[in-house]
Amino acid sequence: MSPDRDPDGSARPRGDFGPRDRRASASTPEQRLLDHRGPGDWVHTDPWRVLRIHSEFIEGFGALAELPRAVSIFGSARVGETSETYRDTRRLAGKFVDAGYAVITGGGPGVMEAGNRGATDADGLSVGLGIELPHEQGMNRWVELGLNFRYFFTRKTMFVKYSQAFVCMPGGFGTLDELSEALTLVQTGKITRFPIVLVGSAFWEGLVSWLREVLVAEGMIDPVDLDLIHVTDSLDDAVRFVVEAHRELDGGAQAVAGPIGPAGEVGPQ
């Protein structure tokens, strides 16, 4: 038994799991930041929040700086351990570990737990990037390296900077949010193109059809933008697509601009 594992095989967590502020509140730090108050209130509160935001970036960059190539798995927090989606996610995470990737999730229950658990099963690095919410779900016990964030935007930065692929299992608003942001960043060239995979064609069919039949048809996006998404029902195909995409990206980047940084970015940033 590895010293980093408990007897049941779950990860013995390291990193910052602790709550930063447990004073009773029905709102989140992000909500308080974005809420509009009296004309002078922000002078006394928001500048100090900038320091908190600054500290979150420093903490995240420091903890994840030496993370190996990683894939982020997104999906619903509401699926149970006996669901097919949970089982598939657990198997998929193990396959990514076998292919040489660390696995990053949001650190919570459902698909996130399944991803962390699958990575742990395969003796891979299991990372959780949690978020403080009014009704906290807590970090799942399969996270080995975990960080809790107050603000969604700092957490999203960590997902984007330290992941080289996004895989979306069936999920709700949070999954759609991460998917939309990844597509926008790649489409606009704000980040190096990386693979985005949707697992479960029956679940994603309605969204993909709407993108094609409405957004493309009305000129809101270009037809080629649909190529940013790979939809599959095969776990092996999902891993193969990511691995082959990185092989092509690595070859092109090495030829054009030299070494690739830890998050897939080319050259000094």
PDB file of C-alpha atoms in Angstrom:
ATOM      1  CA  MET A   1       0.000   0.000   0.000  1.00  0.00           C
ATOM      2  CA  SER A   2       1.417   3.342  -1.036  1.00  0.00           C
ATOM      3  CA  PRO A   3       2.007   5.792   1.843  1.00  0.00           C
ATOM      4  CA  ASP A   4      -0.263   8.186  -0.032  1.00  0.00           C
ATOM      5  CA  ARG A   5      -3.218   5.766   0.056  1.00  0.00           C
ATOM      6  CA  ASP A   6      -5.604   4.833   2.825  1.00  0.00           C
ATOM      7  CA  PRO A   7      -6.396   1.145   3.423  1.00  0.00           C
ATOM      8  CA  ASP A   8      -9.506   1.348   1.207  1.00  0.00           C
ATOM      9  CA  GLY A   9      -7.391   2.574  -1.704  1.00  0.00           C
ATOM     10  CA  SER A  10      -8.583   6.169  -1.645  1.00  0.00           C
ATOM     11  CA  ALA A  11      -6.073   8.973  -1.879  1.00  0.00           C
ATOM     12  CA  ARG A  12      -4.631  10.444   1.271  1.00  0.00           C
ATOM     13  CA  PRO A  13      -5.125  14.079   0.354  1.00  0.00           C
ATOM     14  CA  ARG A  14      -2.473  16.740   0.301  1.00  0.00           C
ATOM     15  CA  GLY A  15      -2.820  20.385  -0.580  1.00  0.00           C
ATOM     16  CA  ASP A  16      -5.146  23.065   0.710  1.00  0.00           C
ATOM     17  CA  PHE A  17      -8.558  21.591   1.470  1.00  0.00           C
ATOM     18  CA  GLY A  18      -9.331  23.869   4.375  1.00  0.00           C
ATOM     19  CA  PRO A  19     -12.087  26.459   4.331  1.00  0.00           C
ATOM     20  CA  ARG A  20     -10.789  29.998   4.334  1.00  0.00           C
ATOM     21  CA  ASP A  21     -13.786  31.607   5.905  1.00  0.00           C
ATOM     22  CA  ARG A  22     -16.559  29.738   7.665  1.00  0.00           C
ATOM     23  CA  ARG A  23     -18.552  32.693   8.931  1.00  0.00           C
ATOM     24  CA  ALA A  24     -22.228  32.006   8.328  1.00  0.00           C
ATOM     25  CA  SER A  25     -23.310  33.563   5.061  1.00  0.00           C
ATOM     26  CA  ALA A  26     -25.939  32.836   2.441  1.00  0.00           C
ATOM     27  CA  SER A  27     -23.742  34.325  -0.281  1.00  0.00           C
ATOM     28  CA  THR A  28     -20.414  33.438  -1.822  1.00  0.00           C
ATOM     29  CA  PRO A  29     -17.291  35.642  -1.976  1.00  0.00           C
ATOM     30  CA  GLU A  30     -17.789  35.922  -5.726  1.00  0.00           C
ATOM     31  CA  GLN A  31     -21.385  37.051  -5.283  1.00  0.00           C
ATOM     32  CA  ARG A  32     -20.309  39.663  -2.777  1.00  0.00           C
ATOM     33  CA  LEU A  33     -17.647  40.865  -5.202  1.00  0.00           C
ATOM     34  CA  LEU A  34     -20.110  41.251  -8.073  1.00  0.00           C
ATOM     35  CA  ASP A  35     -23.091  42.597  -6.123  1.00  0.00           C
ATOM     36  CA  HIS A  36     -23.848  46.298  -6.457  1.00  0.00           C
ATOM     37  CA  ARG A  37     -23.991  48.170  -3.176  1.00  0.00           C
ATOM     38  CA  GLY A  38     -23.890  51.784  -2.068  1.00  0.00           C
ATOM     39  CA  PRO A  39     -21.706  54.169  -4.081  1.00  0.00           C
ATOM     40  CA  GLY A  40     -18.809  54.163  -1.635  1.00  0.00           C
ATOM     41  CA  ASP A  41     -18.929  50.611  -0.260  1.00  0.00           C
ATOM     42  CA  TRP A  42     -16.491  49.203  -2.797  1.00  0.00           C
ATOM     43  CA  VAL A  43     -13.762  51.575  -1.621  1.00  0.00           C
ATOM     44  CA  HIS A  44     -13.654  49.781   1.718  1.00  0.00           C
ATOM     45  CA  THR A  45     -14.080  46.180   0.550  1.00  0.00           C
ATOM     46  CA  ASP A  46     -13.115  45.481  -3.065  1.00  0.00           C
ATOM     47  CA  PRO A  47      -9.448  46.561  -2.843  1.00  0.00           C
ATOM     48  CA  TRP A  48      -8.934  43.978  -0.108  1.00  0.00           C
ATOM     49  CA  ARG A  49     -10.639  41.344  -2.253  1.00  0.00           C
ATOM     50  CA  VAL A  50      -8.029  42.014  -4.916  1.00  0.00           C
ATOM     51  CA  LEU A  51      -5.428  40.758  -2.450  1.00  0.00           C
ATOM     52  CA  ARG A  52      -7.457  37.611  -1.844  1.00  0.00           C
ATOM     53  CA  ILE A  53      -7.786  37.042  -5.579  1.00  0.00           C
ATOM     54  CA  HIS A  54      -4.058  37.647  -5.944  1.00  0.00           C
ATOM     55  CA  SER A  55      -3.341  35.065  -3.263  1.00  0.00           C
ATOM     56  CA  GLU A  56      -5.548  32.486  -4.996  1.00  0.00           C
ATOM     57  CA  PHE A  57      -3.612  32.860  -8.222  1.00  0.00           C
ATOM     58  CA  ILE A  58      -0.287  32.553  -6.392  1.00  0.00           C
ATOM     59  CA  GLU A  59      -1.457  29.511  -4.448  1.00  0.00           C
ATOM     60  CA  GLY A  60      -2.799  27.806  -7.558  1.00  0.00           C
ATOM     61  CA  PHE A  61       0.218  28.525  -9.722  1.00  0.00           C
ATOM     62  CA  GLY A  62       2.544  27.363  -6.980  1.00  0.00           C
ATOM     63  CA  ALA A  63       0.714  24.110  -6.272  1.00  0.00           C
ATOM     64  CA  LEU A  64       0.220  23.135  -9.917  1.00  0.00           C
ATOM     65  CA  ALA A  65       3.424  24.456 -11.481  1.00  0.00           C
ATOM     66  CA  GLU A  66       5.014  21.013 -11.834  1.00  0.00           C
ATOM     67  CA  LEU A  67       1.844  19.172 -12.809  1.00  0.00           C
ATOM     68  CA  PRO A  68       2.491  16.716 -15.636  1.00  0.00           C
ATOM     69  CA  ARG A  69       0.387  16.717 -18.777  1.00  0.00           C
ATOM     70  CA  ALA A  70      -3.213  16.498 -17.613  1.00  0.00           C
ATOM     71  CA  VAL A  71      -6.773  16.114 -18.820  1.00  0.00           C
ATOM     72  CA  SER A  72      -9.769  17.731 -17.117  1.00  0.00           C
ATOM     73  CA  ILE A  73     -12.949  15.698 -16.832  1.00  0.00           C
ATOM     74  CA  PHE A  74     -16.200  17.595 -16.336  1.00  0.00           C
ATOM     75  CA  GLY A  75     -19.710  16.328 -15.697  1.00  0.00           C
ATOM     76  CA  SER A  76     -22.663  16.260 -13.357  1.00  0.00           C
ATOM     77  CA  ALA A  77     -22.236  16.244  -9.600  1.00  0.00           C
ATOM     78  CA  ARG A  78     -25.625  14.520  -9.352  1.00  0.00           C
ATOM     79  CA  VAL A  79     -24.878  11.081 -10.768  1.00  0.00           C
ATOM     80  CA  GLY A  80     -24.616   8.220  -8.308  1.00  0.00           C
ATOM     81  CA  GLU A  81     -21.994   5.534  -7.925  1.00  0.00           C
ATOM     82  CA  THR A  82     -24.203   2.926  -9.603  1.00  0.00           C
ATOM     83  CA  SER A  83     -24.931   5.016 -12.713  1.00  0.00           C
ATOM     84  CA  GLU A  84     -23.449   4.156 -16.094  1.00  0.00           C
ATOM     85  CA  THR A  85     -21.984   7.658 -16.369  1.00  0.00           C
ATOM     86  CA  TYR A  86     -20.122   7.231 -13.074  1.00  0.00           C
ATOM     87  CA  ARG A  87     -18.762   3.837 -14.104  1.00  0.00           C
ATOM     88  CA  ASP A  88     -17.706   5.098 -17.532  1.00  0.00           C
ATOM     89  CA  THR A  89     -15.984   8.139 -16.043  1.00  0.00           C
ATOM     90  CA  ARG A  90     -14.082   5.999 -13.583  1.00  0.00           C
ATOM     91  CA  ARG A  91     -12.892   3.706 -16.389  1.00  0.00           C
ATOM     92  CA  LEU A  92     -12.057   6.665 -18.641  1.00  0.00           C
ATOM     93  CA  ALA A  93      -9.895   8.311 -15.993  1.00  0.00           C
ATOM     94  CA  GLY A  94      -7.944   5.091 -15.580  1.00  0.00           C
ATOM     95  CA  LYS A  95      -7.375   4.887 -19.316  1.00  0.00           C
ATOM     96  CA  PHE A  96      -6.026   8.432 -19.361  1.00  0.00           C
ATOM     97  CA  VAL A  97      -3.637   7.612 -16.534  1.00  0.00           C
ATOM     98  CA  ASP A  98      -2.439   4.569 -18.480  1.00  0.00           C
ATOM     99  CA  ALA A  99      -1.833   6.909 -21.421  1.00  0.00           C
ATOM    100  CA  GLY A 100       0.392   9.125 -19.260  1.00  0.00           C
ATOM    101  CA  TYR A 101      -1.977  11.861 -18.052  1.00  0.00           C
ATOM    102  CA  ALA A 102      -2.866  13.260 -14.665  1.00  0.00           C
ATOM    103  CA  VAL A 103      -6.609  13.727 -14.108  1.00  0.00           C
ATOM    104  CA  ILE A 104      -8.138  17.014 -12.955  1.00  0.00           C
ATOM    105  CA  THR A 105     -11.744  17.427 -11.825  1.00  0.00           C
ATOM    106  CA  GLY A 106     -13.749  19.925  -9.821  1.00  0.00           C
ATOM    107  CA  GLY A 107     -13.101  17.779  -6.761  1.00  0.00           C
ATOM    108  CA  GLY A 108     -16.743  17.220  -5.834  1.00  0.00           C
ATOM    109  CA  PRO A 109     -19.163  14.266  -6.047  1.00  0.00           C
ATOM    110  CA  GLY A 110     -20.661  12.499  -9.071  1.00  0.00           C
ATOM    111  CA  VAL A 111     -18.599  12.573 -12.250  1.00  0.00           C
ATOM    112  CA  MET A 112     -15.873  14.485 -10.431  1.00  0.00           C
ATOM    113  CA  GLU A 113     -15.543  11.777  -7.808  1.00  0.00           C
ATOM    114  CA  ALA A 114     -15.568   9.082 -10.490  1.00  0.00           C
ATOM    115  CA  GLY A 115     -12.737  10.818 -12.351  1.00  0.00           C
ATOM    116  CA  ASN A 116     -10.601  11.172  -9.237  1.00  0.00           C
ATOM    117  CA  ARG A 117     -11.396   7.632  -8.189  1.00  0.00           C
ATOM    118  CA  GLY A 118     -10.454   6.207 -11.570  1.00  0.00           C
ATOM    119  CA  ALA A 119      -7.151   8.049 -11.519  1.00  0.00           C
ATOM    120  CA  THR A 120      -6.432   6.714  -8.032  1.00  0.00           C
ATOM    121  CA  ASP A 121      -7.375   3.169  -9.102  1.00  0.00           C
ATOM    122  CA  ALA A 122      -4.725   3.401 -11.813  1.00  0.00           C
ATOM    123  CA  ASP A 123      -2.105   4.873  -9.439  1.00  0.00           C
ATOM    124  CA  GLY A 124      -2.163   8.171 -11.293  1.00  0.00           C
ATOM    125  CA  LEU A 125      -2.179  11.744 -10.043  1.00  0.00           C
ATOM    126  CA  SER A 126      -5.702  12.745  -9.001  1.00  0.00           C
ATOM    127  CA  VAL A 127      -6.265  16.507  -8.777  1.00  0.00           C
ATOM    128  CA  GLY A 128      -9.322  18.356  -7.466  1.00  0.00           C
ATOM    129  CA  LEU A 129      -9.994  22.065  -7.937  1.00  0.00           C
ATOM    130  CA  GLY A 130     -12.886  22.802  -5.593  1.00  0.00           C
ATOM    131  CA  ILE A 131     -15.087  25.858  -5.216  1.00  0.00           C
ATOM    132  CA  GLU A 132     -16.658  27.266  -2.058  1.00  0.00           C
ATOM    133  CA  LEU A 133     -20.433  27.377  -2.385  1.00  0.00           C
ATOM    134  CA  PRO A 134     -23.282  28.198   0.035  1.00  0.00           C
ATOM    135  CA  HIS A 135     -24.284  24.533   0.080  1.00  0.00           C
ATOM    136  CA  GLU A 136     -20.873  22.948   0.083  1.00  0.00           C
ATOM    137  CA  GLN A 137     -20.400  19.432  -1.216  1.00  0.00           C
ATOM    138  CA  GLY A 138     -16.810  19.143  -0.039  1.00  0.00           C
ATOM    139  CA  MET A 139     -13.799  17.553  -1.684  1.00  0.00           C
ATOM    140  CA  ASN A 140     -14.227  13.889  -2.500  1.00  0.00           C
ATOM    141  CA  ARG A 141     -11.897  11.435  -0.777  1.00  0.00           C
ATOM    142  CA  TRP A 142     -10.229  10.318  -3.986  1.00  0.00           C
ATOM    143  CA  VAL A 143      -8.462  13.645  -4.522  1.00  0.00           C
ATOM    144  CA  GLU A 144      -4.729  13.483  -3.896  1.00  0.00           C
ATOM    145  CA  LEU A 145      -3.764  17.066  -4.721  1.00  0.00           C
ATOM    146  CA  GLY A 146      -6.565  19.480  -3.896  1.00  0.00           C
ATOM    147  CA  LEU A 147      -7.160  23.219  -3.895  1.00  0.00           C
ATOM    148  CA  ASN A 148     -10.258  25.127  -2.832  1.00  0.00           C
ATOM    149  CA  PHE A 149     -11.085  28.418  -4.526  1.00  0.00           C
ATOM    150  CA  ARG A 150     -13.344  31.290  -3.544  1.00  0.00           C
ATOM    151  CA  TYR A 151     -13.778  32.602  -7.066  1.00  0.00           C
ATOM    152  CA  PHE A 152     -14.886  30.760 -10.175  1.00  0.00           C
ATOM    153  CA  PHE A 153     -12.671  32.838 -12.429  1.00  0.00           C
ATOM    154  CA  THR A 154      -9.450  31.954 -10.618  1.00  0.00           C
ATOM    155  CA  ARG A 155     -10.465  28.294 -10.585  1.00  0.00           C
ATOM    156  CA  LYS A 156     -11.231  28.394 -14.314  1.00  0.00           C
ATOM    157  CA  THR A 157      -7.806  29.841 -14.987  1.00  0.00           C
ATOM    158  CA  MET A 158      -6.240  26.805 -13.307  1.00  0.00           C
ATOM    159  CA  PHE A 159      -8.335  24.401 -15.373  1.00  0.00           C
ATOM    160  CA  VAL A 160      -7.344  26.100 -18.607  1.00  0.00           C
ATOM    161  CA  LYS A 161      -3.671  26.670 -17.787  1.00  0.00           C
ATOM    162  CA  TYR A 162      -2.901  23.210 -16.443  1.00  0.00           C
ATOM    163  CA  SER A 163      -5.111  21.002 -18.636  1.00  0.00           C
ATOM    164  CA  GLN A 164      -4.174  19.904 -22.115  1.00  0.00           C
ATOM    165  CA  ALA A 165      -7.597  18.455 -22.930  1.00  0.00           C
ATOM    166  CA  PHE A 166     -11.189  18.875 -21.785  1.00  0.00           C
ATOM    167  CA  VAL A 167     -13.486  15.854 -21.643  1.00  0.00           C
ATOM    168  CA  CYS A 168     -17.159  16.492 -20.914  1.00  0.00           C
ATOM    169  CA  MET A 169     -19.339  13.706 -19.622  1.00  0.00           C
ATOM    170  CA  PRO A 170     -23.094  14.312 -19.308  1.00  0.00           C
ATOM    171  CA  GLY A 171     -23.666  17.297 -17.024  1.00  0.00           C
ATOM    172  CA  GLY A 172     -25.594  20.465 -16.319  1.00  0.00           C
ATOM    173  CA  PHE A 173     -24.924  24.198 -16.262  1.00  0.00           C
ATOM    174  CA  GLY A 174     -21.425  23.871 -14.813  1.00  0.00           C
ATOM    175  CA  THR A 175     -20.380  21.430 -17.520  1.00  0.00           C
ATOM    176  CA  LEU A 176     -21.865  23.642 -20.228  1.00  0.00           C
ATOM    177  CA  ASP A 177     -20.057  26.629 -18.738  1.00  0.00           C
ATOM    178  CA  GLU A 178     -16.671  24.922 -18.899  1.00  0.00           C
ATOM    179  CA  LEU A 179     -17.373  23.623 -22.402  1.00  0.00           C
ATOM    180  CA  SER A 180     -18.432  27.026 -23.697  1.00  0.00           C
ATOM    181  CA  GLU A 181     -15.418  28.755 -22.196  1.00  0.00           C
ATOM    182  CA  ALA A 182     -12.995  26.215 -23.641  1.00  0.00           C
ATOM    183  CA  LEU A 183     -14.558  26.524 -27.094  1.00  0.00           C
ATOM    184  CA  THR A 184     -14.438  30.318 -26.952  1.00  0.00           C
ATOM    185  CA  LEU A 185     -10.792  30.429 -25.865  1.00  0.00           C
ATOM    186  CA  VAL A 186      -9.716  28.008 -28.586  1.00  0.00           C
ATOM    187  CA  GLN A 187     -11.879  29.622 -31.280  1.00  0.00           C
ATOM    188  CA  THR A 188     -10.481  33.077 -30.553  1.00  0.00           C
ATOM    189  CA  GLY A 189      -6.888  31.890 -30.301  1.00  0.00           C
ATOM    190  CA  LYS A 190      -6.522  32.940 -26.671  1.00  0.00           C
ATOM    191  CA  ILE A 191      -5.087  29.522 -25.870  1.00  0.00           C
ATOM    192  CA  THR A 192      -3.243  26.907 -27.893  1.00  0.00           C
ATOM    193  CA  ARG A 193      -5.770  24.635 -29.530  1.00  0.00           C
ATOM    194  CA  PHE A 194      -6.334  21.529 -27.482  1.00  0.00           C
ATOM    195  CA  PRO A 195      -8.766  18.630 -27.855  1.00  0.00           C
ATOM    196  CA  ILE A 196     -12.319  18.957 -26.530  1.00  0.00           C
ATOM    197  CA  VAL A 197     -14.247  15.697 -26.289  1.00  0.00           C
ATOM    198  CA  LEU A 198     -17.929  15.095 -25.551  1.00  0.00           C
ATOM    199  CA  VAL A 199     -18.632  11.557 -24.346  1.00  0.00           C
ATOM    200  CA  GLY A 200     -22.159  10.276 -24.967  1.00  0.00           C
ATOM    201  CA  SER A 201     -23.597  11.035 -28.407  1.00  0.00           C
ATOM    202  CA  ALA A 202     -27.213  10.544 -27.310  1.00  0.00           C
ATOM    203  CA  PHE A 203     -26.807  13.085 -24.514  1.00  0.00           C
ATOM    204  CA  TRP A 204     -24.959  15.696 -26.598  1.00  0.00           C
ATOM    205  CA  GLU A 205     -26.851  15.195 -29.876  1.00  0.00           C
ATOM    206  CA  GLY A 206     -29.359  17.994 -29.210  1.00  0.00           C
ATOM    207  CA  LEU A 207     -26.641  20.542 -28.437  1.00  0.00           C
ATOM    208  CA  VAL A 208     -24.506  19.603 -31.443  1.00  0.00           C
ATOM    209  CA  SER A 209     -27.537  19.698 -33.749  1.00  0.00           C
ATOM    210  CA  TRP A 210     -28.458  23.161 -32.441  1.00  0.00           C
ATOM    211  CA  LEU A 211     -24.934  24.407 -33.025  1.00  0.00           C
ATOM    212  CA  ARG A 212     -25.064  23.151 -36.599  1.00  0.00           C
ATOM    213  CA  GLU A 213     -28.669  23.949 -37.501  1.00  0.00           C
ATOM    214  CA  VAL A 214     -28.951  27.304 -35.754  1.00  0.00           C
ATOM    215  CA  LEU A 215     -25.571  28.879 -35.041  1.00  0.00           C
ATOM    216  CA  VAL A 216     -23.889  27.754 -38.252  1.00  0.00           C
ATOM    217  CA  ALA A 217     -27.017  28.234 -40.350  1.00  0.00           C
ATOM    218  CA  GLU A 218     -27.456  31.804 -39.134  1.00  0.00           C
ATOM    219  CA  GLY A 219     -23.768  32.650 -39.457  1.00  0.00           C
ATOM    220  CA  MET A 220     -23.159  32.987 -35.720  1.00  0.00           C
ATOM    221  CA  ILE A 221     -20.193  30.590 -35.959  1.00  0.00           C
ATOM    222  CA  ASP A 222     -18.273  29.176 -38.905  1.00  0.00           C
ATOM    223  CA  PRO A 223     -18.845  25.562 -40.019  1.00  0.00           C
ATOM    224  CA  VAL A 224     -15.196  24.819 -39.214  1.00  0.00           C
ATOM    225  CA  ASP A 225     -15.840  25.748 -35.567  1.00  0.00           C
ATOM    226  CA  LEU A 226     -17.740  22.484 -35.163  1.00  0.00           C
ATOM    227  CA  ASP A 227     -14.438  20.704 -35.745  1.00  0.00           C
ATOM    228  CA  LEU A 228     -13.343  21.931 -32.320  1.00  0.00           C
ATOM    229  CA  ILE A 229     -15.612  19.271 -30.774  1.00  0.00           C
ATOM    230  CA  HIS A 230     -15.136  15.519 -30.969  1.00  0.00           C
ATOM    231  CA  VAL A 231     -18.217  13.490 -29.996  1.00  0.00           C
ATOM    232  CA  THR A 232     -17.841   9.818 -29.194  1.00  0.00           C
ATOM    233  CA  ASP A 233     -19.416   6.902 -27.340  1.00  0.00           C
ATOM    234  CA  SER A 234     -16.139   5.021 -27.039  1.00  0.00           C
ATOM    235  CA  LEU A 235     -13.861   5.566 -24.065  1.00  0.00           C
ATOM    236  CA  ASP A 236     -10.924   4.201 -26.023  1.00  0.00           C
ATOM    237  CA  ASP A 237     -11.696   6.570 -28.888  1.00  0.00           C
ATOM    238  CA  ALA A 238     -11.800   9.522 -26.479  1.00  0.00           C
ATOM    239  CA  VAL A 239      -8.311   8.693 -25.211  1.00  0.00           C
ATOM    240  CA  ARG A 240      -7.007   7.977 -28.719  1.00  0.00           C
ATOM    241  CA  PHE A 241      -8.316  11.310 -30.006  1.00  0.00           C
ATOM    242  CA  VAL A 242      -6.596  13.247 -27.218  1.00  0.00           C
ATOM    243  CA  VAL A 243      -3.306  11.356 -27.554  1.00  0.00           C
ATOM    244  CA  GLU A 244      -3.203  11.788 -31.342  1.00  0.00           C
ATOM    245  CA  ALA A 245      -4.113  15.464 -31.102  1.00  0.00           C
ATOM    246  CA  HIS A 246      -1.234  16.047 -28.714  1.00  0.00           C
ATOM    247  CA  ARG A 247       1.140  14.108 -30.917  1.00  0.00           C
ATOM    248  CA  GLU A 248       0.286  16.422 -33.814  1.00  0.00           C
ATOM    249  CA  LEU A 249       0.435  19.565 -31.676  1.00  0.00           C
ATOM    250  CA  ASP A 250       3.766  18.565 -30.164  1.00  0.00           C
ATOM    251  CA  GLY A 251       5.284  17.953 -33.568  1.00  0.00           C
ATOM    252  CA  GLY A 252       4.103  21.276 -34.957  1.00  0.00           C
ATOM    253  CA  ALA A 253       5.118  23.261 -31.900  1.00  0.00           C
ATOM    254  CA  GLN A 254       8.589  21.741 -31.723  1.00  0.00           C
ATOM    255  CA  ALA A 255       9.183  22.483 -35.390  1.00  0.00           C
ATOM    256  CA  VAL A 256       7.981  26.088 -35.218  1.00  0.00           C
ATOM    257  CA  ALA A 257       8.791  27.501 -31.822  1.00  0.00           C
ATOM    258  CA  GLY A 258      10.912  25.232 -29.696  1.00  0.00           C
ATOM    259  CA  PRO A 259      10.068  23.569 -26.398  1.00  0.00           C
ATOM    260  CA  ILE A 260       6.563  23.249 -25.057  1.00  0.00           C
ATOM    261  CA  GLY A 261       5.747  24.570 -21.599  1.00  0.00           C
ATOM    262  CA  PRO A 262       4.096  22.579 -18.789  1.00  0.00           C
ATOM    263  CA  ALA A 263       0.600  23.577 -19.859  1.00  0.00           C
ATOM    264  CA  GLY A 264       1.077  23.111 -23.577  1.00  0.00           C
ATOM    265  CA  GLU A 265       1.922  26.734 -24.297  1.00  0.00           C
ATOM    266  CA  VAL A 266       4.823  27.276 -26.653  1.00  0.00           C
ATOM    267  CA  GLY A 267       7.892  29.145 -25.495  1.00  0.00           C
ATOM    268  CA  PRO A 268       8.091  31.668 -22.660  1.00  0.00           C
ATOM    269  CA  GLN A 269       4.755  33.260 -21.728  1.00  0.00           C
TER     270      GLN A 269
END
